[in-house]
PDB file of C-alpha atoms in Angstrom:
ATOM      1  CA  MET A   1     -77.448  -0.574 -25.228  1.00  0.00           C
ATOM      2  CA  SER A   2     -74.389  -2.262 -26.312  1.00  0.00           C
ATOM      3  CA  PRO A   3     -72.242  -4.549 -24.916  1.00  0.00           C
ATOM      4  CA  ILE A   4     -68.634  -3.376 -24.116  1.00  0.00           C
ATOM      5  CA  PHE A   5     -65.944  -6.007 -25.181  1.00  0.00           C
ATOM      6  CA  ILE A   6     -62.656  -5.157 -24.285  1.00  0.00           C
ATOM      7  CA  LEU A   7     -59.941  -6.470 -26.417  1.00  0.00           C
ATOM      8  CA  VAL A   8     -56.687  -8.229 -24.237  1.00  0.00           C
ATOM      9  CA  PRO A   9     -54.307 -10.070 -25.912  1.00  0.00           C
ATOM     10  CA  SER A  10     -53.349 -13.153 -24.747  1.00  0.00           C
ATOM     11  CA  ALA A  11     -50.534 -13.746 -21.879  1.00  0.00           C
ATOM     12  CA  PRO A  12     -48.351 -15.891 -24.444  1.00  0.00           C
ATOM     13  CA  LEU A  13     -48.817 -13.215 -27.325  1.00  0.00           C
ATOM     14  CA  VAL A  14     -47.452 -10.263 -25.321  1.00  0.00           C
ATOM     15  CA  LEU A  15     -45.235 -12.467 -23.854  1.00  0.00           C
ATOM     16  CA  MET A  16     -43.628 -13.270 -26.949  1.00  0.00           C
ATOM     17  CA  LEU A  17     -44.117  -9.889 -28.780  1.00  0.00           C
ATOM     18  CA  VAL A  18     -41.903  -8.611 -25.180  1.00  0.00           C
ATOM     19  CA  LEU A  19     -39.002 -11.705 -26.166  1.00  0.00           C
ATOM     20  CA  CYS A  20     -39.064 -10.515 -29.967  1.00  0.00           C
ATOM     21  CA  ALA A  21     -39.008  -6.430 -29.098  1.00  0.00           C
ATOM     22  CA  LEU A  22     -35.631  -7.189 -26.925  1.00  0.00           C
ATOM     23  CA  ALA A  23     -34.269  -9.403 -29.140  1.00  0.00           C
ATOM     24  CA  PHE A  24     -34.510  -6.727 -31.795  1.00  0.00           C
ATOM     25  CA  ILE A  25     -32.555  -4.328 -29.546  1.00  0.00           C
ATOM     26  CA  LEU A  26     -30.144  -6.666 -28.332  1.00  0.00           C
ATOM     27  CA  LEU A  27     -29.219  -7.682 -32.201  1.00  0.00           C
ATOM     28  CA  VAL A  28     -29.834  -4.931 -33.888  1.00  0.00           C
ATOM     29  CA  GLY A  29     -30.468  -1.923 -31.556  1.00  0.00           C
ATOM     30  CA  TRP A  30     -27.000  -2.492 -29.558  1.00  0.00           C
ATOM     31  CA  PRO A  31     -25.057  -2.228 -32.351  1.00  0.00           C
ATOM     32  CA  LEU A  32     -26.399   0.564 -33.993  1.00  0.00           C
ATOM     33  CA  VAL A  33     -26.157   2.706 -31.006  1.00  0.00           C
ATOM     34  CA  ALA A  34     -22.761   1.588 -30.605  1.00  0.00           C
ATOM     35  CA  ALA A  35     -21.914   2.499 -34.059  1.00  0.00           C
ATOM     36  CA  LEU A  36     -23.594   6.433 -33.888  1.00  0.00           C
ATOM     37  CA  ALA A  37     -21.936   6.774 -30.697  1.00  0.00           C
ATOM     38  CA  ARG A  38     -18.415   6.004 -32.444  1.00  0.00           C
ATOM     39  CA  PHE A  39     -18.970   8.035 -34.816  1.00  0.00           C
ATOM     40  CA  ALA A  40     -20.330  10.997 -32.428  1.00  0.00           C
ATOM     41  CA  VAL A  41     -17.138  10.266 -30.681  1.00  0.00           C
ATOM     42  CA  SER A  42     -15.006  10.573 -33.815  1.00  0.00           C
ATOM     43  CA  ALA A  43     -16.777  14.106 -35.261  1.00  0.00           C
ATOM     44  CA  ALA A  44     -16.239  15.033 -31.573  1.00  0.00           C
ATOM     45  CA  ILE A  45     -12.225  14.644 -32.070  1.00  0.00           C
ATOM     46  CA  VAL A  46     -11.842  15.441 -35.659  1.00  0.00           C
ATOM     47  CA  ALA A  47     -14.244  18.957 -34.668  1.00  0.00           C
ATOM     48  CA  ALA A  48     -11.534  19.608 -31.422  1.00  0.00           C
ATOM     49  CA  MET A  49      -8.818  19.649 -33.885  1.00  0.00           C
ATOM     50  CA  ALA A  50     -10.492  21.760 -36.457  1.00  0.00           C
ATOM     51  CA  MET A  51     -11.889  24.343 -33.980  1.00  0.00           C
ATOM     52  CA  PRO A  52      -8.095  26.081 -33.592  1.00  0.00           C
ATOM     53  CA  ALA A  53      -7.916  25.717 -36.860  1.00  0.00           C
ATOM     54  CA  ALA A  54     -11.106  27.138 -38.235  1.00  0.00           C
ATOM     55  CA  ALA A  55     -10.439  30.222 -36.734  1.00  0.00           C
ATOM     56  CA  SER A  56      -7.443  30.831 -38.819  1.00  0.00           C
ATOM     57  CA  SER A  57      -6.317  31.057 -42.164  1.00  0.00           C
ATOM     58  CA  GLY A  58      -6.767  27.416 -44.976  1.00  0.00           C
ATOM     59  CA  SER A  59      -2.777  27.222 -44.229  1.00  0.00           C
ATOM     60  CA  ASP A  60      -2.844  27.313 -40.754  1.00  0.00           C
ATOM     61  CA  LEU A  61      -5.833  24.548 -41.323  1.00  0.00           C
ATOM     62  CA  LEU A  62      -3.236  22.092 -43.279  1.00  0.00           C
ATOM     63  CA  THR A  63      -0.810  23.047 -40.366  1.00  0.00           C
ATOM     64  CA  ALA A  64      -3.024  22.158 -37.670  1.00  0.00           C
ATOM     65  CA  LEU A  65      -4.004  18.922 -39.551  1.00  0.00           C
ATOM     66  CA  MET A  66      -0.690  17.842 -40.939  1.00  0.00           C
ATOM     67  CA  PRO A  67       0.547  15.880 -38.248  1.00  0.00           C
ATOM     68  CA  GLY A  68      -2.899  13.605 -38.035  1.00  0.00           C
ATOM     69  CA  LEU A  69      -2.776  13.040 -41.551  1.00  0.00           C
ATOM     70  CA  VAL A  70       1.291  12.416 -41.556  1.00  0.00           C
ATOM     71  CA  ASP A  71       0.014   9.366 -38.326  1.00  0.00           C
ATOM     72  CA  LEU A  72      -2.816   8.641 -41.000  1.00  0.00           C
ATOM     73  CA  ALA A  73      -0.478   8.244 -43.999  1.00  0.00           C
ATOM     74  CA  GLY A  74       1.993   5.852 -41.631  1.00  0.00           C
ATOM     75  CA  VAL A  75      -0.658   4.036 -41.025  1.00  0.00           C
ATOM     76  CA  ALA A  76      -2.141   3.460 -44.370  1.00  0.00           C
ATOM     77  CA  LEU A  77       1.643   2.621 -45.314  1.00  0.00           C
ATOM     78  CA  THR A  78       2.306   0.059 -42.932  1.00  0.00           C
ATOM     79  CA  ALA A  79      -1.092  -1.524 -43.933  1.00  0.00           C
ATOM     80  CA  LEU A  80       0.247  -1.809 -47.858  1.00  0.00           C
ATOM     81  CA  ILE A  81       3.502  -3.146 -46.707  1.00  0.00           C
ATOM     82  CA  GLY A  82       2.050  -5.927 -44.438  1.00  0.00           C
ATOM     83  CA  PHE A  83      -0.566  -6.502 -47.250  1.00  0.00           C
ATOM     84  CA  ALA A  84       2.527  -7.062 -49.856  1.00  0.00           C
ATOM     85  CA  THR A  85       4.456  -9.069 -47.635  1.00  0.00           C
ATOM     86  CA  VAL A  86       1.368 -11.263 -47.209  1.00  0.00           C
ATOM     87  CA  ARG A  87       0.758 -11.510 -50.614  1.00  0.00           C
ATOM     88  CA  PHE A  88       4.844 -12.040 -51.515  1.00  0.00           C
ATOM     89  CA  GLN A  89       5.093 -15.046 -48.884  1.00  0.00           C
ATOM     90  CA  ARG A  90       2.100 -16.584 -50.292  1.00  0.00           C
ATOM     91  CA  TRP A  91       3.141 -16.416 -53.963  1.00  0.00           C
ATOM     92  CA  THR A  92       6.641 -17.723 -53.295  1.00  0.00           C
ATOM     93  CA  GLY A  93       5.409 -20.391 -51.278  1.00  0.00           C
ATOM     94  CA  ILE A  94       3.290 -21.635 -54.390  1.00  0.00           C
ATOM     95  CA  GLN A  95       6.876 -20.732 -56.119  1.00  0.00           C
ATOM     96  CA  ILE A  96       8.689 -23.280 -54.459  1.00  0.00           C
ATOM     97  CA  GLU A  97       6.080 -25.722 -54.132  1.00  0.00           C
ATOM     98  CA  ALA A  98       5.630 -25.996 -57.948  1.00  0.00           C
ATOM     99  CA  ARG A  99       9.489 -26.314 -57.810  1.00  0.00           C
ATOM    100  CA  HIS A 100       9.593 -29.109 -55.736  1.00  0.00           C
ATOM    101  CA  ARG A 101       6.558 -31.207 -57.172  1.00  0.00           C
ATOM    102  CA  GLU A 102       8.452 -30.633 -61.066  1.00  0.00           C
ATOM    103  CA  ALA A 103      11.333 -32.457 -59.456  1.00  0.00           C
ATOM    104  CA  LEU A 104       9.713 -34.581 -58.187  1.00  0.00           C
ATOM    105  CA  HIS A 105       7.544 -35.526 -61.085  1.00  0.00           C
ATOM    106  CA  SER A 106      10.923 -35.244 -62.980  1.00  0.00           C
ATOM    107  CA  ALA A 107      12.951 -37.700 -61.148  1.00  0.00           C
ATOM    108  CA  ILE A 108       9.838 -40.184 -61.137  1.00  0.00           C
ATOM    109  CA  MET A 109       9.649 -39.893 -65.024  1.00  0.00           C
ATOM    110  CA  THR A 110      13.498 -40.362 -65.238  1.00  0.00           C
ATOM    111  CA  ALA A 111      13.010 -43.339 -62.900  1.00  0.00           C
ATOM    112  CA  ALA A 112      10.366 -44.786 -65.161  1.00  0.00           C
ATOM    113  CA  ARG A 113      12.707 -44.279 -68.049  1.00  0.00           C
ATOM    114  CA  VAL A 114      15.203 -46.152 -66.580  1.00  0.00           C
ATOM    115  CA  ALA A 115      12.992 -48.928 -65.184  1.00  0.00           C
ATOM    116  CA  VAL A 116      10.884 -49.437 -68.883  1.00  0.00           C
ATOM    117  CA  ALA A 117      14.491 -49.628 -70.684  1.00  0.00           C
ATOM    118  CA  ARG A 118      15.592 -52.083 -68.336  1.00  0.00           C
ATOM    119  CA  GLY A 119      12.647 -54.399 -68.537  1.00  0.00           C
ATOM    120  CA  LEU A 120      11.585 -54.697 -64.774  1.00  0.00           C
ATOM    121  CA  THR A 121       8.544 -56.077 -63.921  1.00  0.00           C
ATOM    122  CA  ARG A 122       5.551 -53.734 -62.699  1.00  0.00           C
ATOM    123  CA  GLU A 123       6.099 -54.110 -59.168  1.00  0.00           C
ATOM    124  CA  VAL A 124       9.627 -54.551 -59.299  1.00  0.00           C
ATOM    125  CA  ALA A 125       9.777 -50.954 -61.809  1.00  0.00           C
ATOM    126  CA  ALA A 126       6.880 -49.368 -58.916  1.00  0.00           C
ATOM    127  CA  GLU A 127      10.121 -50.308 -56.118  1.00  0.00           C
ATOM    128  CA  PHE A 128      12.744 -49.102 -58.031  1.00  0.00           C
ATOM    129  CA  VAL A 129      11.222 -45.487 -58.955  1.00  0.00           C
ATOM    130  CA  SER A 130      10.012 -45.016 -55.739  1.00  0.00           C
ATOM    131  CA  SER A 131      12.976 -45.667 -54.322  1.00  0.00           C
ATOM    132  CA  TYR A 132      15.007 -43.396 -56.754  1.00  0.00           C
ATOM    133  CA  ALA A 133      12.460 -40.517 -56.251  1.00  0.00           C
ATOM    134  CA  ARG A 134      13.354 -40.604 -52.623  1.00  0.00           C
ATOM    135  CA  ALA A 135      16.905 -41.135 -52.822  1.00  0.00           C
ATOM    136  CA  SER A 136      17.045 -38.543 -55.563  1.00  0.00           C
ATOM    137  CA  VAL A 137      14.640 -36.128 -54.414  1.00  0.00           C
ATOM    138  CA  PRO A 138      14.678 -35.758 -50.511  1.00  0.00           C
ATOM    139  CA  GLU A 139      14.347 -32.476 -50.035  1.00  0.00           C
ATOM    140  CA  ALA A 140      10.779 -32.479 -52.334  1.00  0.00           C
ATOM    141  CA  MET A 141      10.187 -35.395 -50.726  1.00  0.00           C
ATOM    142  CA  LYS A 142      10.147 -33.788 -47.216  1.00  0.00           C
ATOM    143  CA  ARG A 143       8.117 -30.391 -48.235  1.00  0.00           C
ATOM    144  CA  LEU A 144       5.581 -32.242 -50.240  1.00  0.00           C
ATOM    145  CA  SER A 145       5.439 -35.355 -47.857  1.00  0.00           C
ATOM    146  CA  PRO A 146       3.355 -37.459 -50.358  1.00  0.00           C
ATOM    147  CA  SER A 147       1.396 -40.055 -48.885  1.00  0.00           C
ATOM    148  CA  ALA A 148       2.524 -43.864 -49.745  1.00  0.00           C
ATOM    149  CA  GLU A 149      -0.930 -44.266 -51.580  1.00  0.00           C
ATOM    150  CA  THR A 150      -0.251 -41.190 -53.735  1.00  0.00           C
ATOM    151  CA  LEU A 151       2.882 -41.691 -54.558  1.00  0.00           C
ATOM    152  CA  ASP A 152       2.734 -45.635 -55.655  1.00  0.00           C
ATOM    153  CA  ALA A 153      -0.569 -43.700 -57.826  1.00  0.00           C
ATOM    154  CA  LEU A 154       1.749 -41.158 -59.431  1.00  0.00           C
ATOM    155  CA  VAL A 155       4.695 -43.771 -60.325  1.00  0.00           C
ATOM    156  CA  ARG A 156       2.150 -46.136 -61.797  1.00  0.00           C
ATOM    157  CA  SER A 157       0.843 -43.389 -63.387  1.00  0.00           C
ATOM    158  CA  LYS A 158       4.246 -42.281 -64.921  1.00  0.00           C
ATOM    159  CA  LEU A 159       5.337 -46.203 -65.356  1.00  0.00           C
ATOM    160  CA  LEU A 160       2.418 -46.495 -67.565  1.00  0.00           C
ATOM    161  CA  GLU A 161       2.981 -43.156 -69.489  1.00  0.00           C
ATOM    162  CA  VAL A 162       6.507 -44.238 -70.704  1.00  0.00           C
ATOM    163  CA  ALA A 163       5.038 -47.695 -71.491  1.00  0.00           C
ATOM    164  CA  GLY A 164       2.711 -46.704 -73.871  1.00  0.00           C
ATOM    165  CA  ARG A 165       5.084 -44.329 -75.579  1.00  0.00           C
TER     166      ARG A 165
END
């Protein structure tokens, strides 16, 4: 006689397989079931709308579906208008920021030219250019709100640029 071997997996292995199966069902199975259920409900609604029109001619089908199509077109048009509005606001915001940035750079350049023409020392010139920029383009300073270090670096770079010419 031959011995009988009983192949029984160990308890931790079974527990691990059960947990993996549950995780798969929760992560993949239920969303898939939910998506299929939504599709089935949508198909049932479309079928219910088309049933009365299916027995009649083609123009009656179009007449039956027209309110739904008009609603769908309205939703699509509303979404398109909303998308265009957001894009326009972003674009104009970028344009306004560019205009303020250009005004700030222009004011700093003008003051730097004046400071170099007057022969001011580096520290006095930097203070003069900073105060000139704050006074001449306050809206740009408020809108862009550069930090003191950023403004100082910008002023010093423009002073070096003008002095190098």
